[in-house]
Amino acid sequence: MNGTGTSKVVLVTGASSGLGRAIAQRLVKAGHRVYGTSRRPEAHADEGFILLRMDLLDEATVNATVAQVLQNEGRIDVVVNNAGRGIQGALEDLTPEQAMAIYDLNLVGLHRVCRAVLPGMRERRRGLIINISSIASNFGLPYRGLYSVTKAGVDRYTEALRIELATFQVRVVSMQPGEFATNVDSARIKPEKVSDAYRARYERAMELLGSSLHYSRDPNEFAEVVAKVIAKERPRPLYRVAKGVQRLSVLLKFLLPGRLFEGLLAKHYE
Ligand SMILES: NC(=O)c1ccc[n+]([C@@H]2O[C@H](COP(=O)([O-])OP(=O)(O)OC[C@H]3O[C@@H](n4cnc5c(N)ncnc54)[C@H](OP(=O)(O)O)[C@@H]3O)[C@@H](O)[C@H]2O)c1
């Protein structure tokens, strides 16, 4: 198989839980050869796909895992850059070290994976990179500002890479999930200390976030859309997979005058 047929070799980062696991399982069902990654693959039961070790913060493990898949399969057709974490806290309460940590994982980690897979994709003049961003990339969300920053970075990274690679027939796509029921809530980086100045509004914002996550969607719905994107010959630059108020708020941001939109957003967090 040379990657032009329907069965593709797919690498999904962060496939030990949440969206990544749902994506990997859905792609197995679609007949693809799927490799997932985790920092501790040995800690996870067999989920129906091969789980390899990769720590996005450690370039050597990224390169070694990509090399292993290439050795096994001779190619990687699709990469889903999914691994990532959230971060919460008033910007003033988060340390520069915490800012560097989330930047290193959500943005530089994805860059490490791209650098590892791109030589092979360019050479074969075929490939698809799906970067998992977030609906949060569209706004500077209060008390989740650094998360918004990293995901906005993912979107801009996608746009630039997409143009750089167009001549090599390698496609690059951003996908922005809304809220899906995963471990994202418990895995979020948190401030070491919450200042009294922000406490009430920060706690209210986290309460709001917690209750909306409680009603959030099944990760399998997101995986379904990923499977469809992979099946397309010419995928769009961006897919927003969000419903209701999340989807509407992106539209309002572009339609309303800046101050009016900001007022609505601030009111939501009051
Ligand atoms: N859930 C949502 O509502 C939502 C919304 C928008 C965007 N997203 C994005 O979707 C992606 C997946 O999140 P999720 O909600 O599925 O969260 P999750 O359930 O917490 O899964 C996160 C995955 O990332 C992996 N990971 C964490 N740190 C890593 C590191 N240093 N190196 C390699 N892998 C690492 C974890 O694997 P190990 O711990 O096994 O290494 C895990 O498989 C993230 O990029 C997130 O920002 C999620």
mmCIF file of C-alpha atoms and ligand atoms in Angstrom:
data_model
loop_
_atom_site.group_PDB
_atom_site.id
_atom_site.type_symbol
_atom_site.label_atom_id
_atom_site.label_comp_id
_atom_site.label_asym_id
_atom_site.label_seq_id
_atom_site.Cartn_x
_atom_site.Cartn_y
_atom_site.Cartn_z
ATOM 1 C CA MET A 1 0.000 0.000 0.000
ATOM 2 C CA ASN A 2 1.480 3.372 -0.974
ATOM 3 C CA GLY A 3 -0.837 5.694 0.933
ATOM 4 C CA THR A 4 -2.951 6.582 -2.101
ATOM 5 C CA GLY A 5 -5.567 3.914 -1.264
ATOM 6 C CA THR A 6 -8.117 4.142 1.512
ATOM 7 C CA SER A 7 -5.985 2.478 4.219
ATOM 8 C CA LYS A 8 -3.527 4.966 5.648
ATOM 9 C CA VAL A 9 -0.740 4.839 8.211
ATOM 10 C CA VAL A 10 -1.792 7.264 10.928
ATOM 11 C CA LEU A 11 0.071 8.568 13.976
ATOM 12 C CA VAL A 12 -2.119 10.042 16.727
ATOM 13 C CA THR A 13 -0.308 11.794 19.593
ATOM 14 C CA GLY A 14 -1.886 11.663 23.057
ATOM 15 C CA ALA A 15 -3.963 8.578 22.282
ATOM 16 C CA SER A 16 -4.110 7.221 25.845
ATOM 17 C CA SER A 17 -7.315 9.084 26.669
ATOM 18 C CA GLY A 18 -9.978 11.540 25.570
ATOM 19 C CA LEU A 19 -10.128 12.777 21.999
ATOM 20 C CA GLY A 20 -6.903 11.012 20.963
ATOM 21 C CA ARG A 21 -8.124 7.584 22.054
ATOM 22 C CA ALA A 22 -11.513 8.104 20.364
ATOM 23 C CA ILE A 23 -9.789 9.257 17.150
ATOM 24 C CA ALA A 24 -7.389 6.287 17.133
ATOM 25 C CA GLN A 25 -10.221 3.796 17.715
ATOM 26 C CA ARG A 26 -12.412 5.373 15.035
ATOM 27 C CA LEU A 27 -9.561 5.276 12.521
ATOM 28 C CA VAL A 28 -8.911 1.585 13.247
ATOM 29 C CA LYS A 29 -12.589 0.968 12.427
ATOM 30 C CA ALA A 30 -12.123 2.850 9.155
ATOM 31 C CA GLY A 31 -9.415 0.339 8.211
ATOM 32 C CA HIS A 32 -6.361 2.518 8.830
ATOM 33 C CA ARG A 33 -3.114 1.324 10.407
ATOM 34 C CA VAL A 34 -3.037 3.361 13.588
ATOM 35 C CA TYR A 35 -0.192 4.160 15.979
ATOM 36 C CA GLY A 36 -1.051 6.135 19.100
ATOM 37 C CA THR A 37 1.334 7.693 21.602
ATOM 38 C CA SER A 38 1.483 8.184 25.360
ATOM 39 C CA ARG A 39 4.204 9.077 27.852
ATOM 40 C CA ARG A 40 3.455 5.777 29.609
ATOM 41 C CA PRO A 41 2.103 3.255 27.101
ATOM 42 C CA GLU A 42 2.727 0.399 29.551
ATOM 43 C CA ALA A 43 0.098 1.881 31.901
ATOM 44 C CA HIS A 44 -2.722 1.394 29.379
ATOM 45 C CA ALA A 45 -4.734 -1.640 28.356
ATOM 46 C CA ASP A 46 -4.887 -2.728 24.727
ATOM 47 C CA GLU A 47 -7.305 -0.294 23.066
ATOM 48 C CA GLY A 48 -7.193 -1.885 19.616
ATOM 49 C CA PHE A 49 -4.218 0.051 18.258
ATOM 50 C CA ILE A 50 -0.462 0.129 18.897
ATOM 51 C CA LEU A 51 0.492 2.572 21.652
ATOM 52 C CA LEU A 52 4.095 3.826 21.550
ATOM 53 C CA ARG A 53 6.051 5.966 23.992
ATOM 54 C CA MET A 54 6.395 9.648 23.163
ATOM 55 C CA ASP A 55 6.899 12.654 25.405
ATOM 56 C CA LEU A 56 6.329 15.796 23.409
ATOM 57 C CA LEU A 57 8.741 17.667 25.670
ATOM 58 C CA ASP A 58 11.563 15.286 24.766
ATOM 59 C CA GLU A 59 12.662 15.572 21.130
ATOM 60 C CA ALA A 60 14.594 12.289 21.264
ATOM 61 C CA THR A 61 11.420 10.308 22.079
ATOM 62 C CA VAL A 62 9.525 12.115 19.309
ATOM 63 C CA ASN A 63 12.184 11.275 16.731
ATOM 64 C CA ALA A 64 12.586 7.688 17.957
ATOM 65 C CA THR A 65 8.847 6.973 17.770
ATOM 66 C CA VAL A 66 8.461 8.486 14.322
ATOM 67 C CA ALA A 67 11.507 6.443 13.190
ATOM 68 C CA GLN A 68 9.936 3.277 14.599
ATOM 69 C CA VAL A 69 6.677 3.792 12.685
ATOM 70 C CA LEU A 70 8.619 4.554 9.508
ATOM 71 C CA GLN A 71 10.651 1.393 10.011
ATOM 72 C CA ASN A 72 7.500 -0.710 10.544
ATOM 73 C CA GLU A 73 5.401 0.791 7.747
ATOM 74 C CA GLY A 74 7.770 2.580 5.371
ATOM 75 C CA ARG A 75 5.695 5.755 5.571
ATOM 76 C CA ILE A 76 3.381 7.937 7.668
ATOM 77 C CA ASP A 77 0.393 9.250 5.724
ATOM 78 C CA VAL A 78 -1.408 11.179 8.432
ATOM 79 C CA VAL A 79 -0.395 12.752 11.733
ATOM 80 C CA VAL A 80 -2.977 13.925 14.237
ATOM 81 C CA ASN A 81 -1.208 16.365 16.572
ATOM 82 C CA ASN A 82 -3.616 15.901 19.446
ATOM 83 C CA ALA A 83 -1.558 15.646 22.672
ATOM 84 C CA GLY A 84 -1.929 18.720 24.834
ATOM 85 C CA ARG A 85 -3.133 20.144 28.117
ATOM 86 C CA GLY A 86 -5.123 23.036 29.422
ATOM 87 C CA ILE A 87 -3.995 25.747 31.811
ATOM 88 C CA GLN A 88 -6.164 27.888 34.068
ATOM 89 C CA GLY A 89 -5.553 30.938 36.203
ATOM 90 C CA ALA A 90 -5.513 34.706 36.064
ATOM 91 C CA LEU A 91 -2.556 35.705 33.912
ATOM 92 C CA GLU A 92 -0.925 37.532 36.820
ATOM 93 C CA ASP A 93 -1.111 34.373 38.959
ATOM 94 C CA LEU A 94 0.661 32.094 36.469
ATOM 95 C CA THR A 95 4.460 31.982 36.622
ATOM 96 C CA PRO A 96 6.705 32.396 33.568
ATOM 97 C CA GLU A 97 7.747 28.760 34.139
ATOM 98 C CA GLN A 98 4.124 27.637 33.848
ATOM 99 C CA ALA A 99 3.747 29.764 30.722
ATOM 100 C CA MET A 100 6.852 28.152 29.217
ATOM 101 C CA ALA A 101 5.584 24.668 30.171
ATOM 102 C CA ILE A 102 2.257 25.031 28.335
ATOM 103 C CA TYR A 103 3.904 26.703 25.373
ATOM 104 C CA ASP A 104 6.469 23.896 25.238
ATOM 105 C CA LEU A 105 3.796 21.202 25.196
ATOM 106 C CA ASN A 106 0.931 22.668 23.146
ATOM 107 C CA LEU A 107 2.964 24.496 20.536
ATOM 108 C CA VAL A 108 6.641 23.475 20.520
ATOM 109 C CA GLY A 109 5.707 19.828 21.102
ATOM 110 C CA LEU A 110 3.551 19.879 17.989
ATOM 111 C CA HIS A 111 6.440 21.559 16.142
ATOM 112 C CA ARG A 112 8.776 18.712 17.207
ATOM 113 C CA VAL A 113 6.376 16.156 15.742
ATOM 114 C CA CYS A 114 5.997 18.113 12.486
ATOM 115 C CA ARG A 115 9.773 18.379 12.072
ATOM 116 C CA ALA A 116 10.112 14.637 12.587
ATOM 117 C CA VAL A 117 7.483 13.608 10.005
ATOM 118 C CA LEU A 118 7.902 16.286 7.360
ATOM 119 C CA PRO A 119 11.039 15.040 5.560
ATOM 120 C CA GLY A 120 9.281 11.751 4.724
ATOM 121 C CA MET A 121 6.039 13.443 3.685
ATOM 122 C CA ARG A 122 7.826 15.997 1.495
ATOM 123 C CA GLU A 123 9.876 13.295 -0.183
ATOM 124 C CA ARG A 124 6.792 11.219 -0.954
ATOM 125 C CA ARG A 125 4.870 14.360 -1.935
ATOM 126 C CA ARG A 126 1.927 13.169 0.077
ATOM 127 C CA GLY A 127 0.691 13.589 3.621
ATOM 128 C CA LEU A 128 -1.803 15.180 5.944
ATOM 129 C CA ILE A 129 -1.128 16.895 9.266
ATOM 130 C CA ILE A 130 -4.119 17.608 11.490
ATOM 131 C CA ASN A 131 -3.375 20.021 14.328
ATOM 132 C CA ILE A 132 -5.856 19.924 17.190
ATOM 133 C CA SER A 133 -6.446 23.498 18.242
ATOM 134 C CA SER A 134 -9.493 24.623 20.231
ATOM 135 C CA ILE A 135 -12.516 26.865 19.896
ATOM 136 C CA ALA A 136 -10.712 28.814 22.668
ATOM 137 C CA SER A 137 -8.138 29.937 20.092
ATOM 138 C CA ASN A 138 -10.647 32.464 18.779
ATOM 139 C CA PHE A 139 -10.763 34.486 22.003
ATOM 140 C CA GLY A 140 -8.542 35.685 24.828
ATOM 141 C CA LEU A 141 -10.566 33.726 27.377
ATOM 142 C CA PRO A 142 -10.335 35.221 30.877
ATOM 143 C CA TYR A 143 -8.669 32.853 33.392
ATOM 144 C CA ARG A 144 -7.645 30.610 30.500
ATOM 145 C CA GLY A 145 -5.647 33.231 28.616
ATOM 146 C CA LEU A 146 -2.456 31.207 28.239
ATOM 147 C CA TYR A 147 -4.419 28.286 26.826
ATOM 148 C CA SER A 148 -6.004 30.616 24.251
ATOM 149 C CA VAL A 149 -2.509 31.882 23.393
ATOM 150 C CA THR A 150 -1.119 28.406 22.709
ATOM 151 C CA LYS A 151 -4.100 27.353 20.592
ATOM 152 C CA ALA A 152 -4.142 30.624 18.617
ATOM 153 C CA GLY A 153 -0.463 29.826 18.008
ATOM 154 C CA VAL A 154 -1.436 26.381 16.694
ATOM 155 C CA ASP A 155 -3.840 28.001 14.209
ATOM 156 C CA ARG A 156 -1.255 30.495 12.939
ATOM 157 C CA TYR A 157 1.354 27.706 12.755
ATOM 158 C CA THR A 158 -1.090 25.647 10.671
ATOM 159 C CA GLU A 159 -1.731 28.508 8.255
ATOM 160 C CA ALA A 160 1.955 29.153 7.635
ATOM 161 C CA LEU A 161 2.900 25.487 7.326
ATOM 162 C CA ARG A 162 0.006 24.824 4.981
ATOM 163 C CA ILE A 163 1.318 27.419 2.527
ATOM 164 C CA GLU A 164 4.942 26.272 2.865
ATOM 165 C CA LEU A 165 3.937 22.678 2.107
ATOM 166 C CA ALA A 166 1.372 23.215 -0.639
ATOM 167 C CA THR A 167 4.039 22.804 -3.296
ATOM 168 C CA PHE A 168 4.929 19.370 -1.825
ATOM 169 C CA GLN A 169 1.267 18.173 -1.860
ATOM 170 C CA VAL A 170 1.310 17.897 1.932
ATOM 171 C CA ARG A 171 -1.906 19.247 3.498
ATOM 172 C CA VAL A 172 -2.148 20.876 6.911
ATOM 173 C CA VAL A 173 -5.398 21.395 8.785
ATOM 174 C CA SER A 174 -6.458 22.937 12.105
ATOM 175 C CA MET A 175 -9.411 21.466 13.944
ATOM 176 C CA GLN A 176 -11.068 23.439 16.743
ATOM 177 C CA PRO A 177 -13.058 21.248 19.143
ATOM 178 C CA GLY A 178 -15.650 22.856 21.385
ATOM 179 C CA GLU A 179 -16.218 21.044 24.680
ATOM 180 C CA PHE A 180 -15.887 17.257 24.779
ATOM 181 C CA ALA A 181 -15.986 14.989 27.825
ATOM 182 C CA THR A 182 -12.331 13.992 28.453
ATOM 183 C CA ASN A 183 -9.681 14.270 31.189
ATOM 184 C CA VAL A 184 -8.883 17.825 30.079
ATOM 185 C CA ASP A 185 -10.416 19.316 33.231
ATOM 186 C CA SER A 186 -8.330 17.357 35.744
ATOM 187 C CA ALA A 187 -5.124 17.577 33.662
ATOM 188 C CA ARG A 188 -5.155 21.389 33.456
ATOM 189 C CA ILE A 189 -2.110 23.263 34.873
ATOM 190 C CA LYS A 190 -3.273 25.382 37.817
ATOM 191 C CA PRO A 191 -1.848 28.458 39.568
ATOM 192 C CA GLU A 192 0.372 27.716 42.555
ATOM 193 C CA LYS A 193 -1.417 30.501 44.410
ATOM 194 C CA VAL A 194 -4.653 32.294 43.628
ATOM 195 C CA SER A 195 -4.457 36.007 44.519
ATOM 196 C CA ASP A 196 -7.229 37.453 46.624
ATOM 197 C CA ALA A 197 -7.665 40.139 43.959
ATOM 198 C CA TYR A 198 -8.853 37.539 41.421
ATOM 199 C CA ARG A 199 -10.210 34.772 43.637
ATOM 200 C CA ALA A 200 -13.965 35.387 43.405
ATOM 201 C CA ARG A 201 -14.050 35.893 39.621
ATOM 202 C CA TYR A 202 -11.551 33.104 38.965
ATOM 203 C CA GLU A 203 -13.569 30.630 41.040
ATOM 204 C CA ARG A 204 -16.773 31.689 39.333
ATOM 205 C CA ALA A 205 -15.149 31.183 35.911
ATOM 206 C CA MET A 206 -13.944 27.705 36.888
ATOM 207 C CA GLU A 207 -17.395 26.841 38.205
ATOM 208 C CA LEU A 208 -18.930 27.905 34.898
ATOM 209 C CA LEU A 209 -16.348 25.908 32.959
ATOM 210 C CA GLY A 210 -16.865 22.840 35.157
ATOM 211 C CA SER A 211 -20.629 22.894 34.718
ATOM 212 C CA SER A 212 -20.472 23.353 30.943
ATOM 213 C CA LEU A 213 -17.898 20.529 30.634
ATOM 214 C CA HIS A 214 -20.321 18.379 32.595
ATOM 215 C CA TYR A 215 -22.768 18.623 29.674
ATOM 216 C CA SER A 216 -20.113 18.353 26.995
ATOM 217 C CA ARG A 217 -20.133 16.044 24.007
ATOM 218 C CA ASP A 218 -18.996 12.495 23.399
ATOM 219 C CA PRO A 219 -15.384 12.404 22.046
ATOM 220 C CA ASN A 220 -16.582 9.854 19.456
ATOM 221 C CA GLU A 221 -18.502 12.648 17.714
ATOM 222 C CA PHE A 222 -15.257 14.543 17.254
ATOM 223 C CA ALA A 223 -13.472 11.385 16.082
ATOM 224 C CA GLU A 224 -16.149 10.944 13.426
ATOM 225 C CA VAL A 225 -15.328 14.358 11.945
ATOM 226 C CA VAL A 226 -11.592 13.592 12.002
ATOM 227 C CA ALA A 227 -12.255 10.384 10.046
ATOM 228 C CA LYS A 228 -14.175 12.400 7.440
ATOM 229 C CA VAL A 229 -11.390 14.976 7.129
ATOM 230 C CA ILE A 230 -8.838 12.200 6.567
ATOM 231 C CA ALA A 231 -11.000 10.764 3.780
ATOM 232 C CA LYS A 232 -11.027 14.072 1.868
ATOM 233 C CA GLU A 233 -8.667 14.631 -1.038
ATOM 234 C CA ARG A 234 -8.585 18.417 -0.459
ATOM 235 C CA PRO A 235 -9.401 19.202 3.191
ATOM 236 C CA ARG A 236 -10.229 22.766 4.220
ATOM 237 C CA PRO A 237 -7.701 24.778 6.288
ATOM 238 C CA LEU A 238 -9.976 24.825 9.343
ATOM 239 C CA TYR A 239 -12.739 22.708 10.877
ATOM 240 C CA ARG A 240 -14.703 24.019 13.851
ATOM 241 C CA VAL A 241 -16.429 21.197 15.720
ATOM 242 C CA ALA A 242 -18.570 23.105 18.173
ATOM 243 C CA LYS A 243 -22.247 23.651 18.766
ATOM 244 C CA GLY A 244 -24.627 26.240 20.202
ATOM 245 C CA VAL A 245 -23.205 29.164 22.119
ATOM 246 C CA GLN A 246 -19.571 28.193 21.406
ATOM 247 C CA ARG A 247 -20.119 28.276 17.681
ATOM 248 C CA LEU A 248 -22.273 31.402 17.891
ATOM 249 C CA SER A 249 -19.658 33.251 19.942
ATOM 250 C CA VAL A 250 -17.065 32.878 17.148
ATOM 251 C CA LEU A 251 -19.538 34.375 14.711
ATOM 252 C CA LEU A 252 -20.388 37.219 17.113
ATOM 253 C CA LYS A 253 -16.718 37.998 17.625
ATOM 254 C CA PHE A 254 -16.333 38.683 13.910
ATOM 255 C CA LEU A 255 -19.676 40.473 13.502
ATOM 256 C CA LEU A 256 -19.917 42.704 16.584
ATOM 257 C CA PRO A 257 -17.881 45.816 17.356
ATOM 258 C CA GLY A 258 -14.914 44.826 19.572
ATOM 259 C CA ARG A 259 -16.084 46.585 22.726
ATOM 260 C CA LEU A 260 -19.583 45.154 22.500
ATOM 261 C CA PHE A 261 -18.278 41.603 22.126
ATOM 262 C CA GLU A 262 -15.812 42.080 24.989
ATOM 263 C CA GLY A 263 -18.657 43.338 27.186
ATOM 264 C CA LEU A 264 -20.727 40.230 26.422
ATOM 265 C CA LEU A 265 -17.780 37.936 27.167
ATOM 266 C CA ALA A 266 -17.013 39.742 30.451
ATOM 267 C CA LYS A 267 -20.679 39.553 31.460
ATOM 268 C CA HIS A 268 -20.677 35.801 30.875
ATOM 269 C CA TYR A 269 -17.887 35.481 33.459
ATOM 270 C CA GLU A 270 -19.400 37.871 36.064
HETATM 271 N N1 LIG B 1 -11.753 18.035 25.580
HETATM 272 C C1 LIG B 1 -12.067 19.195 25.070
HETATM 273 O O1 LIG B 1 -13.169 19.704 25.286
HETATM 274 C C2 LIG B 1 -11.084 19.932 24.189
HETATM 275 C C3 LIG B 1 -11.512 21.127 23.606
HETATM 276 C C4 LIG B 1 -10.634 21.810 22.787
HETATM 277 C C5 LIG B 1 -9.363 21.314 22.533
HETATM 278 N N2 LIG B 1 -8.967 20.146 23.114
HETATM 279 C C6 LIG B 1 -7.608 19.660 22.812
HETATM 280 O O2 LIG B 1 -7.690 18.298 22.460
HETATM 281 C C7 LIG B 1 -6.454 17.648 22.754
HETATM 282 C C8 LIG B 1 -6.716 16.370 23.553
HETATM 283 O O3 LIG B 1 -7.231 16.734 24.798
HETATM 284 P P1 LIG B 1 -8.260 15.836 25.620
HETATM 285 O O4 LIG B 1 -9.401 16.686 25.947
HETATM 286 O O5 LIG B 1 -8.487 14.536 24.949
HETATM 287 O O6 LIG B 1 -7.429 15.666 26.988
HETATM 288 P P2 LIG B 1 -6.896 14.377 27.786
HETATM 289 O O7 LIG B 1 -7.980 13.376 27.944
HETATM 290 O O8 LIG B 1 -6.291 14.957 29.026
HETATM 291 O O9 LIG B 1 -5.755 13.781 26.852
HETATM 292 C C9 LIG B 1 -4.520 14.423 26.701
HETATM 293 C C10 LIG B 1 -3.550 13.512 25.998
HETATM 294 O O10 LIG B 1 -2.298 14.218 25.835
HETATM 295 C C11 LIG B 1 -1.241 13.379 26.263
HETATM 296 N N3 LIG B 1 -0.135 14.165 26.827
HETATM 297 C C12 LIG B 1 -0.166 15.032 27.866
HETATM 298 N N4 LIG B 1 1.067 15.531 28.100
HETATM 299 C C13 LIG B 1 1.895 14.960 27.186
HETATM 300 C C14 LIG B 1 3.281 15.072 26.896
HETATM 301 N N5 LIG B 1 4.128 15.832 27.619
HETATM 302 N N6 LIG B 1 3.787 14.343 25.875
HETATM 303 C C15 LIG B 1 2.983 13.543 25.160
HETATM 304 N N7 LIG B 1 1.661 13.384 25.362
HETATM 305 C C16 LIG B 1 1.132 14.096 26.380
HETATM 306 C C17 LIG B 1 -1.841 12.450 27.307
HETATM 307 O O11 LIG B 1 -1.127 11.222 27.252
HETATM 308 P P3 LIG B 1 -0.248 10.612 28.457
HETATM 309 O O12 LIG B 1 -0.662 11.311 29.740
HETATM 310 O O13 LIG B 1 -0.582 9.159 28.428
HETATM 311 O O14 LIG B 1 1.159 10.900 28.044
HETATM 312 C C18 LIG B 1 -3.260 12.248 26.780
HETATM 313 O O15 LIG B 1 -3.326 11.141 25.912
HETATM 314 C C19 LIG B 1 -5.611 18.682 23.490
HETATM 315 O O16 LIG B 1 -4.709 19.286 22.602
HETATM 316 C C20 LIG B 1 -6.639 19.697 23.978
HETATM 317 O O17 LIG B 1 -6.103 20.983 24.163
HETATM 318 C C21 LIG B 1 -9.799 19.450 23.945
#
